[in-house]
Coordinates of C-alpha atoms in Angstrom, one line a residue:
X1 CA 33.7 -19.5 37.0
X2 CA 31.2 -22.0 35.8
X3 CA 31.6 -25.8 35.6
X4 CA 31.0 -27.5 32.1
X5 CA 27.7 -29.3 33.1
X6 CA 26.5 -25.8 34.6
X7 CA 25.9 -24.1 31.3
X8 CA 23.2 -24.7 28.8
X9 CA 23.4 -27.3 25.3
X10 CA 24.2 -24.5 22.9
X11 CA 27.1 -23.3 25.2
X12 CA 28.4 -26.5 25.7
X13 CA 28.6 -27.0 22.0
X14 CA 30.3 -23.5 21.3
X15 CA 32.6 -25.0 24.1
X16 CA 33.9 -28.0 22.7
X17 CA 33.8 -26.4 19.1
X18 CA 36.8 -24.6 19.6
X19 CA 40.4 -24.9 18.1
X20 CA 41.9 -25.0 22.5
X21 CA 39.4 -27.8 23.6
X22 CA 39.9 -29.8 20.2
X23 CA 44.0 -29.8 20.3
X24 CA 45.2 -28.9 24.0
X25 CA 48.6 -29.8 23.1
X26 CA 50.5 -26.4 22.0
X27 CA 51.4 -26.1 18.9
X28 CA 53.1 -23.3 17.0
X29 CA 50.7 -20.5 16.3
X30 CA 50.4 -20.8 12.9
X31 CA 48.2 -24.1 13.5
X32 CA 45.1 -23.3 13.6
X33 CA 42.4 -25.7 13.6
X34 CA 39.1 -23.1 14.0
X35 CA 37.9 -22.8 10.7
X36 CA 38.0 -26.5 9.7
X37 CA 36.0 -27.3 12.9
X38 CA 33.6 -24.1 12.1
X39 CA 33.3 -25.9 8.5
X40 CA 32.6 -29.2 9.6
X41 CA 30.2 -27.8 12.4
X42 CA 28.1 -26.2 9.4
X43 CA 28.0 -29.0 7.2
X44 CA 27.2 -31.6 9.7
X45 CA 24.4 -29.8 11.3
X46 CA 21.2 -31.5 11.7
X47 CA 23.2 -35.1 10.1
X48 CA 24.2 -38.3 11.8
X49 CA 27.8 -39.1 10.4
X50 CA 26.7 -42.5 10.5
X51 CA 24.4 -42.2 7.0
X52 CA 27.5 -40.8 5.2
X53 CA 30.0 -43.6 6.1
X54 CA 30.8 -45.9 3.1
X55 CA 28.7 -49.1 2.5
X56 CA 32.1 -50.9 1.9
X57 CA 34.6 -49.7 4.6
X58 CA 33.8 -48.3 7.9
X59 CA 35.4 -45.6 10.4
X60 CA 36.2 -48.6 12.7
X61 CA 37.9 -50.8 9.8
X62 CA 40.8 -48.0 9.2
X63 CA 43.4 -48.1 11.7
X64 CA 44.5 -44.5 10.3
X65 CA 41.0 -42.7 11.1
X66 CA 42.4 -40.3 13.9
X67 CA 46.0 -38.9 14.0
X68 CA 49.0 -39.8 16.3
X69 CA 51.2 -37.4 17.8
X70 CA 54.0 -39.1 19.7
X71 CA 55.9 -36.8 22.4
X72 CA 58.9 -39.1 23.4
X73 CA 59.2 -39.1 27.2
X74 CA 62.3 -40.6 28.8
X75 CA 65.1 -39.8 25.2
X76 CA 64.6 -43.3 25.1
X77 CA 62.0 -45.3 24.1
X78 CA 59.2 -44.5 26.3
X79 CA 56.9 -42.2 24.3
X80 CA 53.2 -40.4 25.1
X81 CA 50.7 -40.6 22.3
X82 CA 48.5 -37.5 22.0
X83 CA 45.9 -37.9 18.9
X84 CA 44.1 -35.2 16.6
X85 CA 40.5 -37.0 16.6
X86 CA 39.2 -37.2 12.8
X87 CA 37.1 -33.6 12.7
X88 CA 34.4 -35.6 11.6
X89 CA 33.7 -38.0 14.4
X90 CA 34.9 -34.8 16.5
X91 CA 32.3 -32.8 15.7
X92 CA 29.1 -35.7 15.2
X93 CA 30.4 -36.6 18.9
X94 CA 29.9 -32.9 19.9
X95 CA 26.5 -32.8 18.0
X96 CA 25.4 -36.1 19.7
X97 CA 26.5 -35.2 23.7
X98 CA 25.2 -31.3 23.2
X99 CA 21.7 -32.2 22.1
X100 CA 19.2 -30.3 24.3
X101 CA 17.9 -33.6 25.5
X102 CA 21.2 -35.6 25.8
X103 CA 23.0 -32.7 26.9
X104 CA 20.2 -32.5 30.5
X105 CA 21.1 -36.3 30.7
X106 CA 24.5 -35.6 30.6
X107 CA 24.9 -32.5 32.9
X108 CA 22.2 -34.5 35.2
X109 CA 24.6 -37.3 35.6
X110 CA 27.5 -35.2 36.4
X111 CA 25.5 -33.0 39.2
X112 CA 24.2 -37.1 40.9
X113 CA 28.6 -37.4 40.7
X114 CA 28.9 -33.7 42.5
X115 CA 27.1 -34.6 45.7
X116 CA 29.5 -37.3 46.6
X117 CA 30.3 -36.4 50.1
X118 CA 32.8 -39.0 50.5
X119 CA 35.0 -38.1 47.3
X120 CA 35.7 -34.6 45.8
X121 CA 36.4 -34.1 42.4
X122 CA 38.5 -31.2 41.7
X123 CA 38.5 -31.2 37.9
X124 CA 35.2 -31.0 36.2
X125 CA 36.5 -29.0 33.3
X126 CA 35.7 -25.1 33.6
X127 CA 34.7 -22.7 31.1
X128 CA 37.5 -20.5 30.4
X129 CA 37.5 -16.8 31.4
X130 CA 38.0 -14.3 28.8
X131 CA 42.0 -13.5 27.9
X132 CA 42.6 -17.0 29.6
X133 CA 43.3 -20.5 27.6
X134 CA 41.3 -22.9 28.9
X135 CA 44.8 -25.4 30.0
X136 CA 45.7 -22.0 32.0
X137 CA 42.0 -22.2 33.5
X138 CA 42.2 -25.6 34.7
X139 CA 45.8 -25.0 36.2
X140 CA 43.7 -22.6 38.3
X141 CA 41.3 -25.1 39.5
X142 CA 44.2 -27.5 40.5
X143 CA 45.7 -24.9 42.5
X144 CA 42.4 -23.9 43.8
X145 CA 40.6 -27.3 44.1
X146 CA 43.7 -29.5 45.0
X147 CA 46.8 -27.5 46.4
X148 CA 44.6 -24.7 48.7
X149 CA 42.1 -27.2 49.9
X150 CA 45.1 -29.8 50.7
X151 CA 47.1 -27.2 52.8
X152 CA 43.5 -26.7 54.7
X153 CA 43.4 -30.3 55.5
X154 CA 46.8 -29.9 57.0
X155 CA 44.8 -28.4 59.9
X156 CA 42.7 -31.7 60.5
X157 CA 45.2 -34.3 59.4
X158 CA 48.2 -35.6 59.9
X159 CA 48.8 -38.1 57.3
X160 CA 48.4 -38.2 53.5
X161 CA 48.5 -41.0 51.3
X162 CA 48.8 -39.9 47.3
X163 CA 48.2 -41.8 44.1
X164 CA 47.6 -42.5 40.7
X165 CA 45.9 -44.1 38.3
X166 CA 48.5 -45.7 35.8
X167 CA 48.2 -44.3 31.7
X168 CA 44.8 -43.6 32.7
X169 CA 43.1 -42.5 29.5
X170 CA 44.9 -45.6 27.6
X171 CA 42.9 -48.4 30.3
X172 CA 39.7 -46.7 29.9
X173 CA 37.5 -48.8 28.6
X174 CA 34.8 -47.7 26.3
X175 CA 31.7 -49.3 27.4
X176 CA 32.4 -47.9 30.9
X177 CA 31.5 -44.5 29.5
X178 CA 27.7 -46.2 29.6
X179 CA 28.4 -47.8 32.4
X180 CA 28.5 -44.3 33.6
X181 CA 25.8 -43.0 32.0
X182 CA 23.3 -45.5 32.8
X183 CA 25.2 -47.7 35.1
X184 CA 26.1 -51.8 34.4
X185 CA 23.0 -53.1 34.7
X186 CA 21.2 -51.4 32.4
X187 CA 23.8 -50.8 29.9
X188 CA 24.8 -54.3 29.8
X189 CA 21.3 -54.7 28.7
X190 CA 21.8 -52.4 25.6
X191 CA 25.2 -53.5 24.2
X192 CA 24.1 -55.0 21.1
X193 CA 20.7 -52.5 20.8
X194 CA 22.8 -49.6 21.1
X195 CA 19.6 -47.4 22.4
X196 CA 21.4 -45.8 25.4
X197 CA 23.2 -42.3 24.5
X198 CA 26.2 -44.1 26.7
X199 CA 26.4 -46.8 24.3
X200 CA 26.2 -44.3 21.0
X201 CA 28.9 -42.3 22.6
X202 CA 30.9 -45.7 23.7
X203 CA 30.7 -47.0 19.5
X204 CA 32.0 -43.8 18.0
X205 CA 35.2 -43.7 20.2
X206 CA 35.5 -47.7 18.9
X207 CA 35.1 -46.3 15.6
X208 CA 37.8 -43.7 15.9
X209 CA 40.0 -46.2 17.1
X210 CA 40.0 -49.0 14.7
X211 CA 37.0 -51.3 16.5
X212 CA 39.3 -51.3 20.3
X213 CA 37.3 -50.9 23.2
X214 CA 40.5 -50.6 25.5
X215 CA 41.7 -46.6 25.5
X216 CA 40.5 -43.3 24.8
X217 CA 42.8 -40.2 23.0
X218 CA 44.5 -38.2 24.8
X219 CA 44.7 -34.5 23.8
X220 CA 41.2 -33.0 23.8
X221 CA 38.8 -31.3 25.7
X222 CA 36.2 -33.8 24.8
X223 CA 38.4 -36.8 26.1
X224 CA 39.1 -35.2 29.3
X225 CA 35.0 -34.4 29.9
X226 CA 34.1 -38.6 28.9
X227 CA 37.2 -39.9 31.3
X228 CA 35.8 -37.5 34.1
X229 CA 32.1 -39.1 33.3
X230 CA 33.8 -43.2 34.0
X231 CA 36.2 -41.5 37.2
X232 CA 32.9 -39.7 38.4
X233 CA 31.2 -43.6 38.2
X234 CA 33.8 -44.6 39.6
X235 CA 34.1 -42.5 42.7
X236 CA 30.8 -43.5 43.2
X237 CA 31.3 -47.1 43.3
X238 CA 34.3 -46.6 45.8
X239 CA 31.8 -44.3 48.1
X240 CA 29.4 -47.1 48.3
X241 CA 32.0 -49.7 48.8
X242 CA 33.7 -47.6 51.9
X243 CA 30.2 -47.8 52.9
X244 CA 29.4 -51.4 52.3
X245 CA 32.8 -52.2 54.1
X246 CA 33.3 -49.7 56.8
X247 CA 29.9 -48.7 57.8
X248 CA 31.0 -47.1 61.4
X249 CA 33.7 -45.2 59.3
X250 CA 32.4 -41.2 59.9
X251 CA 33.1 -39.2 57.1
X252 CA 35.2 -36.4 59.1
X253 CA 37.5 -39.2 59.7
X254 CA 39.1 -38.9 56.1
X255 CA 38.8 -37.0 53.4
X256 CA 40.1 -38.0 49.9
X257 CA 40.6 -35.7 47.1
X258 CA 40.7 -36.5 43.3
X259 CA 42.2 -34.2 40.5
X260 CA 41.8 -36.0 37.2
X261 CA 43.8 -39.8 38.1
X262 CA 45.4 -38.6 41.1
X263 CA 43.8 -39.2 44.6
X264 CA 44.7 -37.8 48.1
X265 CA 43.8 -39.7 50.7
X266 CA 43.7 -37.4 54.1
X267 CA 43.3 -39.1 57.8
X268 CA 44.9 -39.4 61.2
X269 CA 45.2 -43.1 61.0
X270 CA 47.7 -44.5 58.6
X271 CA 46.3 -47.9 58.8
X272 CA 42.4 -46.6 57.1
X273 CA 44.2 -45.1 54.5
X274 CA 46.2 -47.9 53.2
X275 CA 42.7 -49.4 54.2
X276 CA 41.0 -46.9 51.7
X277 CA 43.8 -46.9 49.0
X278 CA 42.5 -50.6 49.0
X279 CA 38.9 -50.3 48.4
X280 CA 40.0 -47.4 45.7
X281 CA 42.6 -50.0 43.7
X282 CA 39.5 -53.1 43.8
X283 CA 37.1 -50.7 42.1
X284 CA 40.1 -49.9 39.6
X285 CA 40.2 -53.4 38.9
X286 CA 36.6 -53.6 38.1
X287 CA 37.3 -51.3 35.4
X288 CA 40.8 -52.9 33.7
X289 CA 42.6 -50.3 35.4
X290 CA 45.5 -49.8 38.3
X291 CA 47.1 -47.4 40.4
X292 CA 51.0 -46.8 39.5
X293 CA 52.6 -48.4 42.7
X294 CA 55.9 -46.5 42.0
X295 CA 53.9 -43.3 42.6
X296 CA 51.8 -44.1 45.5
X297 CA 53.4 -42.6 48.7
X298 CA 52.2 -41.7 52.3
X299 CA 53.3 -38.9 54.0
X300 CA 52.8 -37.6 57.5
X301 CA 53.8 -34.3 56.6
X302 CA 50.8 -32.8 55.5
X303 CA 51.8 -29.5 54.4
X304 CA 55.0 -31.2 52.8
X305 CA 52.8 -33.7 50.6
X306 CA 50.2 -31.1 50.0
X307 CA 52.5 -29.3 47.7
X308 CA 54.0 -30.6 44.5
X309 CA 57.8 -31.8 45.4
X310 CA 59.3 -29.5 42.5
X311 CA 57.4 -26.4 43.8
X312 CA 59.3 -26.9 47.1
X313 CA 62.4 -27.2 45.1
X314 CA 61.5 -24.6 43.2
X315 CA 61.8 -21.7 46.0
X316 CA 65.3 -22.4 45.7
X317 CA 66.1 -21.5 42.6
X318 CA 67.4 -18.0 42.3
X319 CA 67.7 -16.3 39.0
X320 CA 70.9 -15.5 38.0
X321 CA 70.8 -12.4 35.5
X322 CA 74.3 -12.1 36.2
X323 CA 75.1 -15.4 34.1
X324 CA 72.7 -16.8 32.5
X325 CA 74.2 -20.2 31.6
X326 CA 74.6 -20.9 35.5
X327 CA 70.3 -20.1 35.8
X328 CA 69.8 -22.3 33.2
X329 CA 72.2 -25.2 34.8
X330 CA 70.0 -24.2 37.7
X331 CA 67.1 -24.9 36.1
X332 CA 68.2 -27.9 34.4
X333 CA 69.2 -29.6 37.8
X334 CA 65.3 -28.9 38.8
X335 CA 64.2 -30.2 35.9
X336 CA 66.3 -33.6 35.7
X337 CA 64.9 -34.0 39.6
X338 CA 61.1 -33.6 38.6
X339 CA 60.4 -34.5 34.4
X340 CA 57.8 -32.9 32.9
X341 CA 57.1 -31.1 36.0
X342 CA 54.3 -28.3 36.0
X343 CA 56.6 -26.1 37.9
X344 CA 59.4 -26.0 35.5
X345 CA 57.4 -24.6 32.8
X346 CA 57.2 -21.1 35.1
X347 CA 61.3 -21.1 35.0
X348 CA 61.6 -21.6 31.4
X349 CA 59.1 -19.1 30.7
X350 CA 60.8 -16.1 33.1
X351 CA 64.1 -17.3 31.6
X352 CA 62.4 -16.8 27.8
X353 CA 61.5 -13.2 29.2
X354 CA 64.5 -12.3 30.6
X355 CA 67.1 -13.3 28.1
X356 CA 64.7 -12.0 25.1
X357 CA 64.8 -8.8 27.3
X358 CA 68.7 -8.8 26.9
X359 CA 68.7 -9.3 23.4
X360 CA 65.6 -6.9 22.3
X361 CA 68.0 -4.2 23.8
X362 CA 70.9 -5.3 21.7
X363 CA 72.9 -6.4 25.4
X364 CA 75.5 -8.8 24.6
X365 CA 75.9 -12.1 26.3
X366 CA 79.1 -11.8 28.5
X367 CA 81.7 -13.7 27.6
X368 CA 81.2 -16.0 30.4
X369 CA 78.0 -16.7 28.6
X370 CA 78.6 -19.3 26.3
X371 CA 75.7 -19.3 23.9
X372 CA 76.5 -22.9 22.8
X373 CA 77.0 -23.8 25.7
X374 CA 73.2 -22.9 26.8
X375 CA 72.0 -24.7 23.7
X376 CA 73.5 -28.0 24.8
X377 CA 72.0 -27.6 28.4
X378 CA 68.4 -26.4 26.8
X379 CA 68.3 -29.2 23.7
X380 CA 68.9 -31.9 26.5
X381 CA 66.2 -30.4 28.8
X382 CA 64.0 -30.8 25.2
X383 CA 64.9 -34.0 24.4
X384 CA 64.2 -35.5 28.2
X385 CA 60.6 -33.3 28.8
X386 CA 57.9 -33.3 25.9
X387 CA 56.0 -31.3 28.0
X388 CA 58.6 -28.5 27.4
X389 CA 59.4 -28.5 23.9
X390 CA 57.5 -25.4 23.2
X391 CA 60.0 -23.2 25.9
X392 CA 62.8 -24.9 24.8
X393 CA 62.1 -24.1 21.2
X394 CA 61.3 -20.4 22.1
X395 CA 64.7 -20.5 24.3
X396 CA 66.6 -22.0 21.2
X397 CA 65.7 -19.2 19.1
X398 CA 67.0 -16.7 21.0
X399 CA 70.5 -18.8 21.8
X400 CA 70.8 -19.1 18.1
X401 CA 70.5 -16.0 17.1
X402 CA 73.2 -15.3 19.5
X403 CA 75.9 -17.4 17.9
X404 CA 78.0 -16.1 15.3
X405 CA 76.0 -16.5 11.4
X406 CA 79.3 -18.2 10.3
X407 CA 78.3 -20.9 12.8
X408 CA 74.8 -20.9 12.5
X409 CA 73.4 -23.3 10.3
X410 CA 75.8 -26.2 11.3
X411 CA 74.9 -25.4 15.3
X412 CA 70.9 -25.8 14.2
X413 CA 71.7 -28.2 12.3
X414 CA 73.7 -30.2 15.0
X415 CA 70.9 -29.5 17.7
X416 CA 68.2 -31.1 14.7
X417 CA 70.7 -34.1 14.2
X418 CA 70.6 -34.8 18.5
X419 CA 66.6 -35.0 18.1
X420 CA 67.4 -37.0 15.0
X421 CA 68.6 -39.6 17.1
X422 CA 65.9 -39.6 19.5
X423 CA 63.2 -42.3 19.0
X424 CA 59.1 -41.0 19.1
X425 CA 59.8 -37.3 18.3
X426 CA 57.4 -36.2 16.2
X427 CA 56.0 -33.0 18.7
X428 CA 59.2 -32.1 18.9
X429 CA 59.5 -32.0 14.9
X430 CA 56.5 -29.6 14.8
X431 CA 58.4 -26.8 16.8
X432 CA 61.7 -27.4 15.5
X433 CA 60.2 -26.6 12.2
X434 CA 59.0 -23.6 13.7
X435 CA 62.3 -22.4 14.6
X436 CA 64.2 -23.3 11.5
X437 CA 60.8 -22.3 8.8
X438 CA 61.8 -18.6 8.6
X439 CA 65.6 -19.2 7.6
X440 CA 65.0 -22.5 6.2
X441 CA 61.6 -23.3 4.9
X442 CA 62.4 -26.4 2.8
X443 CA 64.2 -28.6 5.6
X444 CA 62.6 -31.7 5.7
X445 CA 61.2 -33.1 8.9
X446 CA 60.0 -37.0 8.8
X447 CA 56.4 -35.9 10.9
X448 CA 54.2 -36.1 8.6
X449 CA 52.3 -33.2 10.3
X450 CA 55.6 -30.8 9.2
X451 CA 54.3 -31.6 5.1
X452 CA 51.5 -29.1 5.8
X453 CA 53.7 -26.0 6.7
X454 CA 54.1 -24.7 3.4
X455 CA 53.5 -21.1 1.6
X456 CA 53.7 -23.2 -1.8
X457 CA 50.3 -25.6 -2.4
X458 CA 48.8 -27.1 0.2
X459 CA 49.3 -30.6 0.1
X460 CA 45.7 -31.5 2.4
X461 CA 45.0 -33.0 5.3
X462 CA 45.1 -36.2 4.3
X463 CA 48.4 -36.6 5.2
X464 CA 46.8 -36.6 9.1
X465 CA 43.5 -38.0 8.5
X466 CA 42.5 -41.1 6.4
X467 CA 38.9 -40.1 4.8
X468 CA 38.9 -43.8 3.0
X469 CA 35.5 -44.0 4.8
X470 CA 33.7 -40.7 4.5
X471 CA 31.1 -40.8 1.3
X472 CA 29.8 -37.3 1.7
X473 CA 31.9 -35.8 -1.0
X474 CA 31.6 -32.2 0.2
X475 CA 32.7 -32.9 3.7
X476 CA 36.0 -35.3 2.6
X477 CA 36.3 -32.1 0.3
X478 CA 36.0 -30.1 3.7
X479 CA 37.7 -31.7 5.7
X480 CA 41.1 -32.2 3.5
X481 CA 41.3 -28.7 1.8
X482 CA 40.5 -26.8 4.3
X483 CA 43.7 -25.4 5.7
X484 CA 44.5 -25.6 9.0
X485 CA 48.3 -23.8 9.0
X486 CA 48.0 -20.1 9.0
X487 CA 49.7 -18.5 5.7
X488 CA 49.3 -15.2 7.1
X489 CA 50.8 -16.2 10.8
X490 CA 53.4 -18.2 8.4
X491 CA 54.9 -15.3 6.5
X492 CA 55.1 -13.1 9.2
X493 CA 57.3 -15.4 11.0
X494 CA 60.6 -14.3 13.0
X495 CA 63.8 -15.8 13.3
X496 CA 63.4 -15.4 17.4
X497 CA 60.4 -16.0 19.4
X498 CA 59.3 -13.7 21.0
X499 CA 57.3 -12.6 23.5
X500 CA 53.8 -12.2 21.5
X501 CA 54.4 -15.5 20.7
X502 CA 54.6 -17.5 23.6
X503 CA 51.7 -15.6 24.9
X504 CA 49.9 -18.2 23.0
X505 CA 51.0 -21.3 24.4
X506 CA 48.7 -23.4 26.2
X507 CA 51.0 -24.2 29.3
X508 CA 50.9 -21.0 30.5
X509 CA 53.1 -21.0 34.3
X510 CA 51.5 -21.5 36.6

């Protein structure tokens, strides 16, 4: 499997020009954002976005340029912003980075990051293999890269020290992405020439973000390819600083692992790697950013903190096909134990299988099996873990379709008055559409991003995407009537979701 800097310009652009590494938040399957990004892609080839701005407003003068997705995290006011970047700045970004001559800067850059021998970075993004999705192909390379090479280390060391950076992608700041490129010196130099590809790249995130310099989106392929660019730099600064400040230190006396914002710190003296968790949070600091001190721990378990607390709990959850409201009280103990844990996901999803097993062959629920009962348990797990709102949904479906039709309609539309309530729930409006559309395709939802689903007119996209300061006629014409919700996938729509179906999500088990 290939790294992202080892393939050639023209791969890299049919890599990031794709509907999984524009949106890697899963949506229902009906979304599908390929052939506005094809359309775009045509259009803007051999064009700087730039000459078709308008010469009275600007991308980085609307404040409505890319669109917000909130996924509420806590059922209380804590919420995690994921953004649909405006296909337009998408794409120029792509055309910009994957130019033959940019693209060998670029990949050059990253394979000068690679031969760091004092940190390894275990999440260059990969390409995907075929039949895989390309979040299921990095899952791989965390359990390769991180979990496999940390149970290794177990051999060596005795103590582990883990942390991470706090809402990474929102402290990134922009001009460190030339910082990285070209590093401060000289790209200090060129912030008001704008010369350096670092700094072009740097101004059309400000632009897509109202002018701010502070934050990159979450959500996309591309925004997980520039933050591993600044963490790369950054790595490199903290290599040279443990050298600068440690010079006797050998190398096999440590070893320190990074996977996105998380770092392991592996040694056999606890005092060097509070000593290194030091050196790693002054380089932070360089760069506006922290680690999360709630989340940094030391361990001198090794095999313990190697694996992923809610994996351990994990092996002691036994499915219960005898009663499946106890397995999902099971799961939901897990679940309230580790949020939005990776883990969980593989539960929910042999759970899906299971019970949509039981009722493709017409099996009854026993009468110990309360099917409103299992909707209150799975609607809580919803409304406490984004990150699960797909399987939920899926799960949802399924429990509905098991209550009596007398009672249907009020239960679904009880479960859509308890997200109601909950603040920063617009995801989670999305799939609740999806499981309500084929019984009741004129509810209204207040996400905006719910207006689209319709088999009447389309109403355009901008209702997601201000185009205020786009001049090219034919691309704002592009851009807002191109569809990007299946009518075929729409109509064919069931009542239950079923196995076919989840096949597609994104956060496959893992």
């Amino acid at each position: 499997m290939k790294n992202i800097y080892q393939i050639d310009h023209k791969q890299a652009r049919t890599f990031f020009i794709t509907a999984d590494n524009y949106c890697n938040v899963d949506l229902p399957k009906y979304v599908n954002f390929q052939p506005l990004l094809d359309e775009v892609d045509t259009k803007l080839e051999g064009h700087d976005l730039s000459s078709w701005h308008s010469s009275s407003l600007k991308p980085h003068d609307d404040d409505k340029v890319n669109y917000r997705l909130l996924g509420n995290k806590d059922s209380d006011y804590a919420w995690r912003p994921y953004e649909l970047i405006n296909p337009a700045i998408y794409v120029d970004i792509v055309h910009l980075i994957t130019n033959e001559q940019n693209w060998y800067e670029i990949t050059e850059r990253f394979s000068y990051f690679a031969k760091n021998n004092i940190i390894k970075c275990c999440s260059i993004p990969l390409v995907k293999r075929h039949r895989t999705t390309q979040k299921g192909t990095q899952i791989l390379s965390w359990w390769e890269g991180v979990e496999q090479e940390s149970l290794k280390l177990s051999l060596k060391f005795n103590y582990v020290f883990d942390a991470d950076i706090s809402n990474c992608y929102g402290s990134i700041y922009t001009h460190s992405i030339a910082w990285a490129m070209h590093g401060k010196v000289k790209a200090r130099a060129d912030k008001n020439m704008k010369l350096l590809l670092g700094s072009k790249i740097d101004q059309k995130f400000q632009a897509m973000r109202y002018g701010q310099t502070n934050g990159i989106p979450q959500g996309s392929g591309l925004s997980d390819f520039v933050a591993e660019l600044v963490l790369g730099y950054i790595d490199e600064l903290i290599s040279e600083k443990i050298k600068q400040h440690s010079p006797r230190l050998a190398v096999n006396e440590f070893r320190i692992l990074r996977y996105r914002d998380d770092y392991k710190i592996f040694t056999n003296r606890p005092e060097l790697g509070k000593k290194l968790l030091r050196y790693i949070s002054e380089i932070l600091s360089d760069f506006g950013m922290h680690l999360n001190t709630s989340k940094t721990k030391e361990s001198s378990d090794p095999v313990i903190a190697s694996v992923k607390a809610d994996k351990i709990d994990e092996l002691f959850v036994t499915p219960r096909e005898d009663n499946y409201a106890k397995w999902l009280l099971q799961i939901y103990a897990t679940i309230s134990k580790h949020p939005n844990s990776g883990k969980a996901v593989r539960q929910l999803n042999y759970f899906h299988k299971q019970l949509h097993l039981k009722h493709s062959s017409k099996d009854k629920l026993h009468s110990y099996e309360k099917a409103d009962v299992m909707l209150g348990i799975v609607t809580n797990i919803a409304i406490r873990n984004p990150k699960y709102y797909n399987w939920s949904v899926a799960i949802i479906s399924i429990l509905l379709d098991y209550t009596a039709k007398s009672n249907r309609r009020g239960t679904a539309s009880s479960i859509v008055h308890k997200f109601e309530n909950t603040p920063n729930t617009g995801l989670l409006d999305i799939w609740l559409q999806r499981a309500t559309f084929p019984e009741h395709p004129n509810r209204k939802y207040s996400e905006p991003f719910c207006k689209l689903v319709t088999l009447d007119k389309y109403p355009g996209n901008e209702l997601l995407w201000s185009l205020s300061w786009l001049a090219e006629p034919s691309l704002k014409r592009i851009i807002n009537k191109t569809r990007i919700i299946d009518r075929n996938q729409l109509a064919k729509l069931k009542t239950v979701i079923d196995r076919e179906e989840t096949d597609s999500f994104k956060t496959q088990p893992s």
